[in-house]
Amino acid sequence: MDGKTANANPTILDRSDLPTRQPALTPESRLSPIESTVPTYPLDPFTTSPSPLSSTSSDDATPDPIDAQEIYDLVANITDPEHPISLGELAVVNLSDITVHDAPHSPFSHVQLEFTPTVTHCHLATVIGLALVVRLRESLPARFRVDVRCKEGTHSTAEQLNKQLGDKERVVSAVENASLREALRKMMLSV
Amino acid sequence: MRLNKLTSLTVHTDRVWQSQPHPTLPLLATASSDCSVQIISLHTFTPIHSLDSGHQRSIRSIAWQPNTPHPVLATGSFDATCGIWRYYPTTGDLGEYDYSTALDGHESEIKSVAWSAGGTFLATCARDKNVWVWEELEEDNFETLAVLQEHTQDIKCVAWHAEEVLLASASYDDTIRLYKEDVDDWECCAVLEGHEGTVWYVQFEPREDAKRLVSCSDDLSVRVWVRVEKFDGDKARPMSILRGDPVREDWVLESVLPKAHERSIYAVSWSPRSGRIVTCGGDGKIVVYEETPKTTWKIIAELGNAHGFFEINHVTWSRRFDKDGAGPEEEIIISCGDDGVVNVWVLEE
Amino acid sequence: MEARLYILNVEKDPAEAARIAAEAAQRIESKQLKLLELVQSIGEHLTDEDTTTRAKAIGYLAAVLDSLNPRTLTRHQIPVVSQFLCDRLEDETGLKSTATALTALGKMEYFGKNEAIMVATALVKVDLPKHPPSTRFMALSLVDALMARHRDALKEMGDTWIAGLADLVGGEKDPRNLMIVFSVMKVILVEFDISNHEELMFDIIYCYFPIAFRPPPNDPHKITAQDLKSRLRGCLAATPRFSGLLFPRLIEKLDSTTSSVKLDVLQTMSACALSYGPGTMSIHCSQIWDAVKFELLVAAGDEDLVKEALEVLMSVAISLSSGIRAYPSPNTPLARYLKAIVTECLNLLKEPQQKQAKPAGQIVAIVATASAVAHAFIVKSTFPVFMSILSDAVAITKRRALMESLNLMFEATGKVYGTWSEKSDPQPISNLLDEYSEKLFEVYSQALMGSSPEETSYRLTAMRGLGLLTKMRDYLADSEIGMVVQYLDDVALEWNEKEEVRDEALRILREISTYRGKLIMDITFPAFMARLPDSEEHMDEHKHYRATLEALAKLSSERPLFEVMLTRLLNKLDVILQENCSPDYPRSILLTVLYVLRGRATSPITSEEAKAYYQRLIPRLVTKTVLPLIGKSQSSTILADEKVVDVTGRLMVIILQNVDGDLQKSVVSDVFNLIVFNQPSSLLIDNSEAVAANFKPLDIDAESQTSTVAVLLAYVLASSRREIALPYEDLHNFLQKIITVAENPKTPSHRLALLRIIGLIVNKWMTQKTDIEKLEPVVEGLMKDITTTNGGFNNVSGERLRVVFWVVKALLMRVERLGLYYISKLIELLGDPTYGDMVSRGFGVLMGDDELLNKQHYAVVRLLAKQQVFSLCLPKLVDGFKSAIAETKPNFLIALSNILRNVSSSVIKPELPALLPLLLQSLDLSDAEVKAATIETLHVTLLESADALKEYASSVITRLLTASGVDKGTGNSPAVRISALKCLESFPEALRTELILPYKRDVLRKLMTVLDDPKRTVRNAAVDCRHKWFHLGEQSS
C-alpha cells in the first residue's frame, strides 16, 4: 500500500460519540416541535414590534464562561492533512486533554491543549500542532495564553515539537510562510 | 517605585517586535509585523517617518548605526534579508529615509541585528543557526567578515560590547556564545551555559569597561554573567596559532535576578544611566530591578497588563527628551507589544 | 424524361422531385412503365462527366425504389437491379445514393440470399473511411439492413464479410455512425464466428474506450456520451473471447486519475462479469478482486466509485454463482473467489474500529447479496469469527464498529431471503443466519438496553440492527419482535436519552407499524398513553407529558395510527377536564392533534376524512368549551382559556379547509348562531337552547373567558371561501358591531381576534363599490380624535388606531384607492409625538403576513400589492424623515424597517440608493428590533446585489463592527450582535477582495474584543467571521 501516508489505517470515532455541548434543555424546558406548530405572537405588535430573532436573544445578564468544550469545538473540526477526517474523529484532540483557566481578572487566562498524534512517528504532528495553535490564537480573546503540546509519550520527538510550538516567534514566522499558510487554510476549510 | 505611563503610541496595525532609541538623537525606531518601521520623535512622541517599502514579511529587529553624520538604520526581517536605510535631509522639509541596500546571505528569518559600538561592524543572526559579521568598507559596500556556525539551533539575539570587539549571541539551543576577532579570523571565545530554555535576549553592561552581560530566557530567569579576569602573565602568552584554540575567555554566572515573570521573558535592558535593569515578557509584565549592593538585585517596580492583555515583546531604557523632562540624566522606559502599541513609562516614587 | 426532370428539381424543389419519383413508382406498379426502361432512362446521365448529375440519377432510382411496394419487383428483376447497383458502387460520388437505393432494394420481397451476398461482397470493396460522414451513414445503414434481414447469408460469407466489415467501420468517428457500428458489431460478436479475427475485432472496438465524447450544442441526433458508452459496453461485454484482452487493460485504466474514467471502467467490468459467464470469470476473478479491493481499501474515492466498485465484486460473485444450487464446495471458483475476499476482509474486520474495516464490511455484505449460495458461504466463514469477537470484545467502540458491519449483513440477508415488506423468490438453500438469530437478538438487545445512555452511536447501531433483524421475513420469533417493540418504547420514552436516539426509536417503530401494526397498537400506544397524567397532581410523576405527546405525534403520522391516537387523546382530555388544571396540558393535547394534521403533507386529508374528523372533534370541543361557562357542566372551564381556544380555532381551520362547501356553509351559520345571533347552534351537542339564552360573547360586558370564545369566529371566517355569503344581511352594521367591541378588548388574543375579524370581513366580503364608500366615514371617524389630539395618549384612540391599520391592511391587499389614501395619512402620523411610535410599529402589521388574513385563507390579494404600497411609501418616508423633528425621526426609520422586513429584496433592490442613507442611520438607533431588521436587509442586499453597497462599504463595515460589540444602552442584543457578525462575515465573498482588503486589519483588531463576548453564541459567530477575514486575500486554490 501507499508508503507515503503516515498512517493509512487509523482508528476512527463515530461522530455521534464526540463530546458535544448537551443543550441544557430538559424535555419540558425545551420548545417541543408540537408547541412550535403555533407561532408565538407578540402580545401587541403596536407597542413592541415582533422580533424574528427574539428566540436567540437570551440576555447578557448570564454570561457563558469559556470552557473546555468550547475549546474542543473550536479545533475538533480541523481536518487531518492526510485523511479527509476531523481531528476529533481521529481522537487527535480529546476533551479530557484540554484544560481551561478562565480568570478575567487576573493578568491573563490560560488554555492548555494536549494532542495525540495518530502514530508516534507521525511526521505531520508539527503541522497539526501548528494548526491547533493558530486556530486557538485566532479564535480566543487576547487575555488567553495558549499552550499546545503533544501528549506525554505519544510522539517520538515530543520535546522538540513542544518547544517549537511554544516558540511564539517560530509560530508567527511559520504562519507568514505562504505554503504552510495554504496547508493550514485547507485543514481549516470545515472549521 | 511605580511605573507611570507617560504616553501611548498606536503607530502600527500589527504586533510591534522591537523599539530602539537612537544612541544620541531624540529618535525612536520601531519594528513591526505590519512590515513597516516607524521613526518617532522623543521630543514630542509623534511619528515623523514611516518606512514601509523594504520588506515583504515581519520586520523583527532594528538597530541605529552609531557615529554617522545622518541617521542610518539596519532592519532584520523574516524575509531573510537585512535592510540598510539612510536618512537624507531635504531643505525645508522633514527629509526622508531611503532603502539604500539589502544584505543577503541568511537562509531563513533574521531574528536580530546589531551594530558594533564604533559602527564599523554589523552582526546579524537567523533561524539558519548562523551569525554573520559584516564590515562596511564604504557607504553601502558591505563585506562579510565571518559566518559563525557555533549554535546548534535558531539564534534569537546578537549584541556587541560597548568598547571591545566582542560579540554575544543567544539561542534556542539554550546557550549564549561570545566571539572575538582572532588574527583575521572570528572565533568563539566562550560558551555560557545554564539557561534551561531558549535565551531570548542578551546585552552587555552598557559601559566601556564592561565585564558583565545580562540575559533572559524561556526558563523565566534573568541572569547576569561576569568575565573572570586572567592575571597579567596570561596576557603575555604568545597568541596560539593552532586553529580552534582562540583566546579563551572565562565567563561565569554572577547572579540570578529575583523571579518575577510567569511566562517567557522576551527582552532585558540595562540602563547606562541608573544601572537598573528592566525586563518584559509573555505575561504582559514589566519589571525593574536595582543592584544594591553590588551583585544583589532587588525588584523595585513591577507592572502587570502593561499592554492590556497582550504580550510584551521588547522593553528598553532611553534618555528622556520631552519638554517635561528634568535633564540628561532622567530616563524613560519604552515597551512594545502584540497590541501594536508603543508605551512610554517613567519610574517614579 | 422523368429522370431529367427529377435531376433538375431534386435540389431546388425536393417536393416536386419526390412527386415525380412517386408517380414513376405508381406507373411501374400499374405496369405502365417497366423498371428496366426506367433504369435505361437514367443510363444516359450515368455517363455524364458531372459527378453530381450521376449521383442524382441514381438518387432518382433510389427514390423510385423507395416508394415501390415491396412485392412489385419480380424474382427476375431483383438480381438485375442488384447487379446494376452493385456495379455503381464503384462510382464513388454516387455512393450515397447507391447505398440508399440498395437499402430500398433490400426491402423488396424477392431480394434474396444471393443478392445479399452480391451486395455485401461489392460493399466491402468500397473504401468507406474516405467518404464524408453522411455518406458513411447511408452505407452503414445498408450494412445494418443486410444484417437485419439476411444475417444467415452473411454468416455463410464467413471471413470475407467479417474482415471486410472491419475495414468498412474501422476508424469511424461520427457519433451517429458509431451508434450503428456498435450495434452491428455486437451482433457480429455474438452470432458470427470471429475465431480468426478476435484481436482485430477487439482493437476495432476497444480503441473507443473510454468514450470521451461531449455532444455538440444543439446536436440534431441527440446522441449523448451515455448512449455511446452503453452501446460500446454492449460490444465489449458481447463475447467472453475478449476477456483475456479486456480485463488487463481495464485494470490498467483503473489507475486513471479522472473519476469519470474509473466509473466507466468499473461499470464495464460489471457488465462483462455478468455476461461472460462463470467459466470465463473464474479465470479473471482473482485479478479483478486484487485491483478493485485497492480502490475500496486504499484509494477510498467518492461514493459513486465505492458503489460501482462494490457492484463489480457482486457481479463477479453473481456470475460465479450461476448454476450452483448447493453450498459451494471448496474447489469451485465461487468458493475460491469468496475465500480470497473473506480471508482479507475478515483480517481487517478483526480490528473493526479502524478505517479499513468499514469498506471490508461493505465488501463482505455486497458479495453476500449476490446469491443464496454466496450468502451461505459468507455467513459460514465469517459469523463464527464475528460472534466470538462480540463475545470477547469489551471495548464498546470495537463492538459498535463490528455491529455496523453486521447490520450491512442483515440488509444483505433481507435482500436475499426477503423482508416482511418484500417477499423473495424461494432460495435453493436455507438461510444460514437462522442459527444465530437467538444469539444476535440477545447481543443486540443487550447492547441497546444494557449500555449507558452516553453510548449514543453504540445504541443507535444496536437499534438499527434490531430494526433490520425484525424486518427480515420469518427471522425473529413474534415474541422477540414484541420485545423489540417494548425496548423501542422504553427508549422513546426515556427522557435522559439524546433526542436523536429517541427519534431513531420512533422511526423504527413507525417502520414496524407498516407490517406489524397490531403490535404498535397493543404495546406501544398503551405504553405511551400510560405516561400521560390524568390530572394536575399526577403531573410531577409524568412531568414530561409534552415529550410523550411529541413521541405519540411522530409515531402517528399516518392515518390508521392517527385515528387510534385521536380516540385515545380525546378520552384522556375528558378525564383531565373532570378537575381544574392549568391550560397548558389540554392545550398540548390539542396541539398534538394539530401537529399531526399539519404534518400530513405526504398524504393530504381527503374531504371525507376531514368531515369525519370534524364530526368527531369540533362539536365535542366547542360544547366542552361553552357549557362550563354557563354552568351547564361541572367540568373545568379550561377549554375556554384563550390559549386553548386559539388551538381549537386552528383545528377548525385545518379541518374546515378540507371539507366540502356545504359543510363549510353550515358551520359558518352555526358559528354565527353561537357567537353573533345567540341562536341555538348545532355546534353544540346539547343544551343549545340554554347556551342561546345565556352565552353572549359579543356583549361589551361579557366576562373575559366568554368574550374569548369569539376567537372561533375569526378562525371560521378565515377558513371559509368568499363565495359563502355571511348570514348577516347588513355587513356594514356587523362591522360596526365588531368595531365597538374592539374598542375595549378583554385580552391581547381577544383583541387580535377582533382585528382579524374586521380585516377578514373588509377584505373578503366588502368588495362592492358601495361597501367601500360606506367604509370611508368609518375610518375618518376612527382617526378623527387622533389627528385632532393635542392631549396625551388615550387608550380607546389607540385601539381605534389599530382598527384603522387592519382596515387599511385589508384594503391594501386589494390595492384599493382608499387604502392608498389612508396610508399616506398614516405616514404623516409618524410625525405625531403621541401616536407616532405606535404608528411606526403599525407598519409591521400593515405589511406583515398575517396567519389568517392571506391568500391561503381565500383573501383577495392583488398581484404585487406589497410592491405598489412600498413604492408609494418610500419617497413619503424619506421626505418625512428629512423634515421630521429629531424627536420623531426614529419613527420613520422604525416604520421603514418594518416595511423592509416584509417586502422581498427584489423589490427593495432598485430603491437601495435612496434607502441606504436611512438604513445606516437606523443602525445608530438604540432599538434592537430595528437594528436587527436593518442588518437583515443589509445582509440580503449584500448577498443579492453587493454592488449597491460598494461605495458604502466603509461606513457599513464600521457600523456593523459597532453593532457587534456589547455596550449597555446601544440595543446591541446578542441577536443583533450575531446578525451583525454574520453580515460582516459575508463581505469577503460578496465584494471583490481589493475593495475590502483595506479594512482587513481593522476588522480583525475590532473583532479581537468581540471574541470575548459574554455570550457563547456571539463568540462563535465572531470566530467564524474573523476566520473568513483572516484568510481574506489568500488565493483559494
JSON list of N, CA and C in Angstrom, two decimals, chain B residues 126-172:
[
{"chain": "B", "resi": 126, "resn": "ALA", "atom": "N", "xyz": [20.08, 34.45, 12.50]},
{"chain": "B", "resi": 126, "resn": "ALA", "atom": "CA", "xyz": [18.83, 33.96, 11.93]},
{"chain": "B", "resi": 126, "resn": "ALA", "atom": "C", "xyz": [18.53, 32.53, 12.39]},
{"chain": "B", "resi": 127, "resn": "ARG", "atom": "N", "xyz": [17.38, 32.04, 11.93]},
{"chain": "B", "resi": 127, "resn": "ARG", "atom": "CA", "xyz": [16.98, 30.68, 12.27]},
{"chain": "B", "resi": 127, "resn": "ARG", "atom": "C", "xyz": [17.92, 29.66, 11.63]},
{"chain": "B", "resi": 128, "resn": "ASP", "atom": "N", "xyz": [18.71, 30.12, 10.63]},
{"chain": "B", "resi": 128, "resn": "ASP", "atom": "CA", "xyz": [19.61, 29.19, 9.94]},
{"chain": "B", "resi": 128, "resn": "ASP", "atom": "C", "xyz": [20.83, 28.83, 10.80]},
{"chain": "B", "resi": 129, "resn": "LYS", "atom": "N", "xyz": [20.82, 29.22, 12.09]},
{"chain": "B", "resi": 129, "resn": "LYS", "atom": "CA", "xyz": [21.86, 28.85, 13.06]},
{"chain": "B", "resi": 129, "resn": "LYS", "atom": "C", "xyz": [23.17, 29.60, 12.82]},
{"chain": "B", "resi": 130, "resn": "ASN", "atom": "N", "xyz": [23.15, 30.60, 11.97]},
{"chain": "B", "resi": 130, "resn": "ASN", "atom": "CA", "xyz": [24.39, 31.34, 11.67]},
{"chain": "B", "resi": 130, "resn": "ASN", "atom": "C", "xyz": [24.35, 32.76, 12.20]},
{"chain": "B", "resi": 131, "resn": "VAL", "atom": "N", "xyz": [25.52, 33.21, 12.63]},
{"chain": "B", "resi": 131, "resn": "VAL", "atom": "CA", "xyz": [25.72, 34.64, 12.90]},
{"chain": "B", "resi": 131, "resn": "VAL", "atom": "C", "xyz": [26.63, 35.15, 11.79]},
{"chain": "B", "resi": 132, "resn": "TRP", "atom": "N", "xyz": [26.20, 36.23, 11.14]},
{"chain": "B", "resi": 132, "resn": "TRP", "atom": "CA", "xyz": [27.04, 36.85, 10.11]},
{"chain": "B", "resi": 132, "resn": "TRP", "atom": "C", "xyz": [27.62, 38.14, 10.65]},
{"chain": "B", "resi": 133, "resn": "VAL", "atom": "N", "xyz": [28.93, 38.34, 10.41]},
{"chain": "B", "resi": 133, "resn": "VAL", "atom": "CA", "xyz": [29.53, 39.62, 10.77]},
{"chain": "B", "resi": 133, "resn": "VAL", "atom": "C", "xyz": [29.92, 40.33, 9.49]},
{"chain": "B", "resi": 134, "resn": "TRP", "atom": "N", "xyz": [29.40, 41.56, 9.33]},
{"chain": "B", "resi": 134, "resn": "TRP", "atom": "CA", "xyz": [29.66, 42.36, 8.13]},
{"chain": "B", "resi": 134, "resn": "TRP", "atom": "C", "xyz": [30.50, 43.56, 8.50]},
{"chain": "B", "resi": 135, "resn": "GLU", "atom": "N", "xyz": [31.30, 44.02, 7.53]},
{"chain": "B", "resi": 135, "resn": "GLU", "atom": "CA", "xyz": [32.01, 45.28, 7.75]},
{"chain": "B", "resi": 135, "resn": "GLU", "atom": "C", "xyz": [31.66, 46.22, 6.61]},
{"chain": "B", "resi": 136, "resn": "GLU", "atom": "N", "xyz": [31.35, 47.48, 6.96]},
{"chain": "B", "resi": 136, "resn": "GLU", "atom": "CA", "xyz": [31.02, 48.45, 5.91]},
{"chain": "B", "resi": 136, "resn": "GLU", "atom": "C", "xyz": [32.31, 49.13, 5.46]},
{"chain": "B", "resi": 137, "resn": "LEU", "atom": "N", "xyz": [32.77, 48.77, 4.26]},
{"chain": "B", "resi": 137, "resn": "LEU", "atom": "CA", "xyz": [34.03, 49.32, 3.76]},
{"chain": "B", "resi": 137, "resn": "LEU", "atom": "C", "xyz": [33.81, 50.78, 3.37]},
{"chain": "B", "resi": 138, "resn": "GLU", "atom": "N", "xyz": [32.83, 51.02, 2.49]},
{"chain": "B", "resi": 138, "resn": "GLU", "atom": "CA", "xyz": [32.39, 52.40, 2.26]},
{"chain": "B", "resi": 138, "resn": "GLU", "atom": "C", "xyz": [30.87, 52.33, 2.18]},
{"chain": "B", "resi": 139, "resn": "GLU", "atom": "N", "xyz": [30.24, 53.50, 2.00]},
{"chain": "B", "resi": 139, "resn": "GLU", "atom": "CA", "xyz": [28.79, 53.52, 2.08]},
{"chain": "B", "resi": 139, "resn": "GLU", "atom": "C", "xyz": [28.18, 52.44, 1.18]},
{"chain": "B", "resi": 140, "resn": "ASP", "atom": "N", "xyz": [27.33, 51.65, 1.78]},
{"chain": "B", "resi": 140, "resn": "ASP", "atom": "CA", "xyz": [26.59, 50.60, 1.07]},
{"chain": "B", "resi": 140, "resn": "ASP", "atom": "C", "xyz": [27.47, 49.51, 0.48]},
{"chain": "B", "resi": 141, "resn": "ASN", "atom": "N", "xyz": [28.74, 49.50, 0.83]},
{"chain": "B", "resi": 141, "resn": "ASN", "atom": "CA", "xyz": [29.56, 48.39, 0.39]},
{"chain": "B", "resi": 141, "resn": "ASN", "atom": "C", "xyz": [29.95, 47.56, 1.61]},
{"chain": "B", "resi": 142, "resn": "PHE", "atom": "N", "xyz": [29.21, 46.45, 1.79]},
{"chain": "B", "resi": 142, "resn": "PHE", "atom": "CA", "xyz": [29.44, 45.63, 2.96]},
{"chain": "B", "resi": 142, "resn": "PHE", "atom": "C", "xyz": [30.19, 44.36, 2.59]},
{"chain": "B", "resi": 143, "resn": "GLU", "atom": "N", "xyz": [31.14, 43.98, 3.43]},
{"chain": "B", "resi": 143, "resn": "GLU", "atom": "CA", "xyz": [31.90, 42.77, 3.20]},
{"chain": "B", "resi": 143, "resn": "GLU", "atom": "C", "xyz": [31.60, 41.80, 4.34]},
{"chain": "B", "resi": 144, "resn": "THR", "atom": "N", "xyz": [31.46, 40.53, 3.98]},
{"chain": "B", "resi": 144, "resn": "THR", "atom": "CA", "xyz": [31.23, 39.53, 5.01]},
{"chain": "B", "resi": 144, "resn": "THR", "atom": "C", "xyz": [32.55, 39.16, 5.66]},
{"chain": "B", "resi": 145, "resn": "LEU", "atom": "N", "xyz": [32.65, 39.42, 6.96]},
{"chain": "B", "resi": 145, "resn": "LEU", "atom": "CA", "xyz": [33.89, 39.08, 7.66]},
{"chain": "B", "resi": 145, "resn": "LEU", "atom": "C", "xyz": [33.86, 37.65, 8.15]},
{"chain": "B", "resi": 146, "resn": "ALA", "atom": "N", "xyz": [32.69, 37.23, 8.59]},
{"chain": "B", "resi": 146, "resn": "ALA", "atom": "CA", "xyz": [32.63, 35.89, 9.18]},
{"chain": "B", "resi": 146, "resn": "ALA", "atom": "C", "xyz": [31.21, 35.35, 9.16]},
{"chain": "B", "resi": 147, "resn": "VAL", "atom": "N", "xyz": [31.12, 34.04, 9.02]},
{"chain": "B", "resi": 147, "resn": "VAL", "atom": "CA", "xyz": [29.85, 33.35, 9.21]},
{"chain": "B", "resi": 147, "resn": "VAL", "atom": "C", "xyz": [30.09, 32.36, 10.34]},
{"chain": "B", "resi": 148, "resn": "LEU", "atom": "N", "xyz": [29.51, 32.68, 11.51]},
{"chain": "B", "resi": 148, "resn": "LEU", "atom": "CA", "xyz": [29.80, 31.89, 12.71]},
{"chain": "B", "resi": 148, "resn": "LEU", "atom": "C", "xyz": [28.72, 30.82, 12.90]},
{"chain": "B", "resi": 149, "resn": "GLN", "atom": "N", "xyz": [29.15, 29.57, 12.86]},
{"chain": "B", "resi": 149, "resn": "GLN", "atom": "CA", "xyz": [28.17, 28.48, 12.90]},
{"chain": "B", "resi": 149, "resn": "GLN", "atom": "C", "xyz": [28.31, 27.66, 14.17]},
{"chain": "B", "resi": 150, "resn": "GLU", "atom": "N", "xyz": [28.30, 28.34, 15.30]},
{"chain": "B", "resi": 150, "resn": "GLU", "atom": "CA", "xyz": [28.56, 27.66, 16.57]},
{"chain": "B", "resi": 150, "resn": "GLU", "atom": "C", "xyz": [27.30, 27.06, 17.17]},
{"chain": "B", "resi": 151, "resn": "HIS", "atom": "N", "xyz": [26.19, 27.77, 17.01]},
{"chain": "B", "resi": 151, "resn": "HIS", "atom": "CA", "xyz": [24.95, 27.30, 17.66]},
{"chain": "B", "resi": 151, "resn": "HIS", "atom": "C", "xyz": [24.37, 26.09, 16.93]},
{"chain": "B", "resi": 152, "resn": "THR", "atom": "N", "xyz": [23.62, 25.27, 17.69]},
{"chain": "B", "resi": 152, "resn": "THR", "atom": "CA", "xyz": [23.01, 24.09, 17.08]},
{"chain": "B", "resi": 152, "resn": "THR", "atom": "C", "xyz": [21.55, 24.38, 16.71]},
{"chain": "B", "resi": 153, "resn": "GLN", "atom": "N", "xyz": [21.08, 25.60, 16.99]},
{"chain": "B", "resi": 153, "resn": "GLN", "atom": "CA", "xyz": [19.68, 25.94, 16.75]},
{"chain": "B", "resi": 153, "resn": "GLN", "atom": "C", "xyz": [19.54, 27.40, 16.35]},
{"chain": "B", "resi": 154, "resn": "ASP", "atom": "N", "xyz": [18.32, 27.74, 15.93]},
{"chain": "B", "resi": 154, "resn": "ASP", "atom": "CA", "xyz": [17.82, 29.09, 15.80]},
{"chain": "B", "resi": 154, "resn": "ASP", "atom": "C", "xyz": [18.54, 30.07, 16.74]},
{"chain": "B", "resi": 155, "resn": "ILE", "atom": "N", "xyz": [19.01, 31.23, 16.19]},
{"chain": "B", "resi": 155, "resn": "ILE", "atom": "CA", "xyz": [19.66, 32.23, 17.05]},
{"chain": "B", "resi": 155, "resn": "ILE", "atom": "C", "xyz": [18.73, 33.44, 17.21]},
{"chain": "B", "resi": 156, "resn": "LYS", "atom": "N", "xyz": [18.50, 33.82, 18.45]},
{"chain": "B", "resi": 156, "resn": "LYS", "atom": "CA", "xyz": [17.47, 34.82, 18.74]},
{"chain": "B", "resi": 156, "resn": "LYS", "atom": "C", "xyz": [18.00, 36.24, 18.84]},
{"chain": "B", "resi": 157, "resn": "CYS", "atom": "N", "xyz": [19.26, 36.39, 19.25]},
{"chain": "B", "resi": 157, "resn": "CYS", "atom": "CA", "xyz": [19.73, 37.75, 19.55]},
{"chain": "B", "resi": 157, "resn": "CYS", "atom": "C", "xyz": [21.24, 37.86, 19.41]},
{"chain": "B", "resi": 158, "resn": "VAL", "atom": "N", "xyz": [21.71, 39.03, 18.91]},
{"chain": "B", "resi": 158, "resn": "VAL", "atom": "CA", "xyz": [23.14, 39.33, 18.90]},
{"chain": "B", "resi": 158, "resn": "VAL", "atom": "C", "xyz": [23.36, 40.68, 19.58]},
{"chain": "B", "resi": 159, "resn": "ALA", "atom": "N", "xyz": [24.52, 40.83, 20.27]},
{"chain": "B", "resi": 159, "resn": "ALA", "atom": "CA", "xyz": [24.82, 42.10, 20.95]},
{"chain": "B", "resi": 159, "resn": "ALA", "atom": "C", "xyz": [26.32, 42.31, 21.00]},
{"chain": "B", "resi": 160, "resn": "TRP", "atom": "N", "xyz": [26.74, 43.59, 20.93]},
{"chain": "B", "resi": 160, "resn": "TRP", "atom": "CA", "xyz": [28.17, 43.95, 20.95]},
{"chain": "B", "resi": 160, "resn": "TRP", "atom": "C", "xyz": [28.55, 44.54, 22.29]},
{"chain": "B", "resi": 161, "resn": "HIS", "atom": "N", "xyz": [29.85, 44.38, 22.62]},
{"chain": "B", "resi": 161, "resn": "HIS", "atom": "CA", "xyz": [30.42, 45.04, 23.80]},
{"chain": "B", "resi": 161, "resn": "HIS", "atom": "C", "xyz": [30.58, 46.53, 23.49]},
{"chain": "B", "resi": 162, "resn": "ALA", "atom": "N", "xyz": [30.47, 47.37, 24.53]},
{"chain": "B", "resi": 162, "resn": "ALA", "atom": "CA", "xyz": [30.49, 48.83, 24.32]},
{"chain": "B", "resi": 162, "resn": "ALA", "atom": "C", "xyz": [31.82, 49.33, 23.80]},
{"chain": "B", "resi": 163, "resn": "GLU", "atom": "N", "xyz": [32.89, 48.56, 24.00]},
{"chain": "B", "resi": 163, "resn": "GLU", "atom": "CA", "xyz": [34.18, 49.06, 23.51]},
{"chain": "B", "resi": 163, "resn": "GLU", "atom": "C", "xyz": [34.96, 47.98, 22.77]},
{"chain": "B", "resi": 164, "resn": "GLU", "atom": "N", "xyz": [35.15, 46.82, 23.42]},
{"chain": "B", "resi": 164, "resn": "GLU", "atom": "CA", "xyz": [35.92, 45.74, 22.81]},
{"chain": "B", "resi": 164, "resn": "GLU", "atom": "C", "xyz": [35.19, 45.20, 21.58]},
{"chain": "B", "resi": 165, "resn": "VAL", "atom": "N", "xyz": [35.95, 44.58, 20.69]},
{"chain": "B", "resi": 165, "resn": "VAL", "atom": "CA", "xyz": [35.32, 43.89, 19.56]},
{"chain": "B", "resi": 165, "resn": "VAL", "atom": "C", "xyz": [34.92, 42.51, 20.06]},
{"chain": "B", "resi": 166, "resn": "LEU", "atom": "N", "xyz": [33.84, 42.49, 20.82]},
{"chain": "B", "resi": 166, "resn": "LEU", "atom": "CA", "xyz": [33.37, 41.27, 21.47]},
{"chain": "B", "resi": 166, "resn": "LEU", "atom": "C", "xyz": [31.87, 41.15, 21.18]},
{"chain": "B", "resi": 167, "resn": "LEU", "atom": "N", "xyz": [31.49, 40.01, 20.61]},
{"chain": "B", "resi": 167, "resn": "LEU", "atom": "CA", "xyz": [30.11, 39.82, 20.16]},
{"chain": "B", "resi": 167, "resn": "LEU", "atom": "C", "xyz": [29.46, 38.68, 20.94]},
{"chain": "B", "resi": 168, "resn": "ALA", "atom": "N", "xyz": [28.20, 38.88, 21.32]},
{"chain": "B", "resi": 168, "resn": "ALA", "atom": "CA", "xyz": [27.47, 37.82, 22.04]},
{"chain": "B", "resi": 168, "resn": "ALA", "atom": "C", "xyz": [26.26, 37.41, 21.22]},
{"chain": "B", "resi": 169, "resn": "SER", "atom": "N", "xyz": [25.93, 36.09, 21.28]},
{"chain": "B", "resi": 169, "resn": "SER", "atom": "CA", "xyz": [24.71, 35.63, 20.60]},
{"chain": "B", "resi": 169, "resn": "SER", "atom": "C", "xyz": [23.95, 34.69, 21.53]},
{"chain": "B", "resi": 170, "resn": "ALA", "atom": "N", "xyz": [22.60, 34.80, 21.51]},
{"chain": "B", "resi": 170, "resn": "ALA", "atom": "CA", "xyz": [21.76, 33.97, 22.37]},
{"chain": "B", "resi": 170, "resn": "ALA", "atom": "C", "xyz": [20.87, 33.10, 21.49]},
{"chain": "B", "resi": 171, "resn": "SER", "atom": "N", "xyz": [20.61, 31.87, 21.95]},
{"chain": "B", "resi": 171, "resn": "SER", "atom": "CA", "xyz": [19.97, 30.93, 21.02]},
{"chain": "B", "resi": 171, "resn": "SER", "atom": "C", "xyz": [18.90, 30.05, 21.64]},
{"chain": "B", "resi": 172, "resn": "TYR", "atom": "N", "xyz": [18.11, 29.49, 20.74]},
{"chain": "B", "resi": 172, "resn": "TYR", "atom": "CA", "xyz": [17.08, 28.48, 21.01]},
{"chain": "B", "resi": 172, "resn": "TYR", "atom": "C", "xyz": [17.73, 27.21, 21.59]}
]
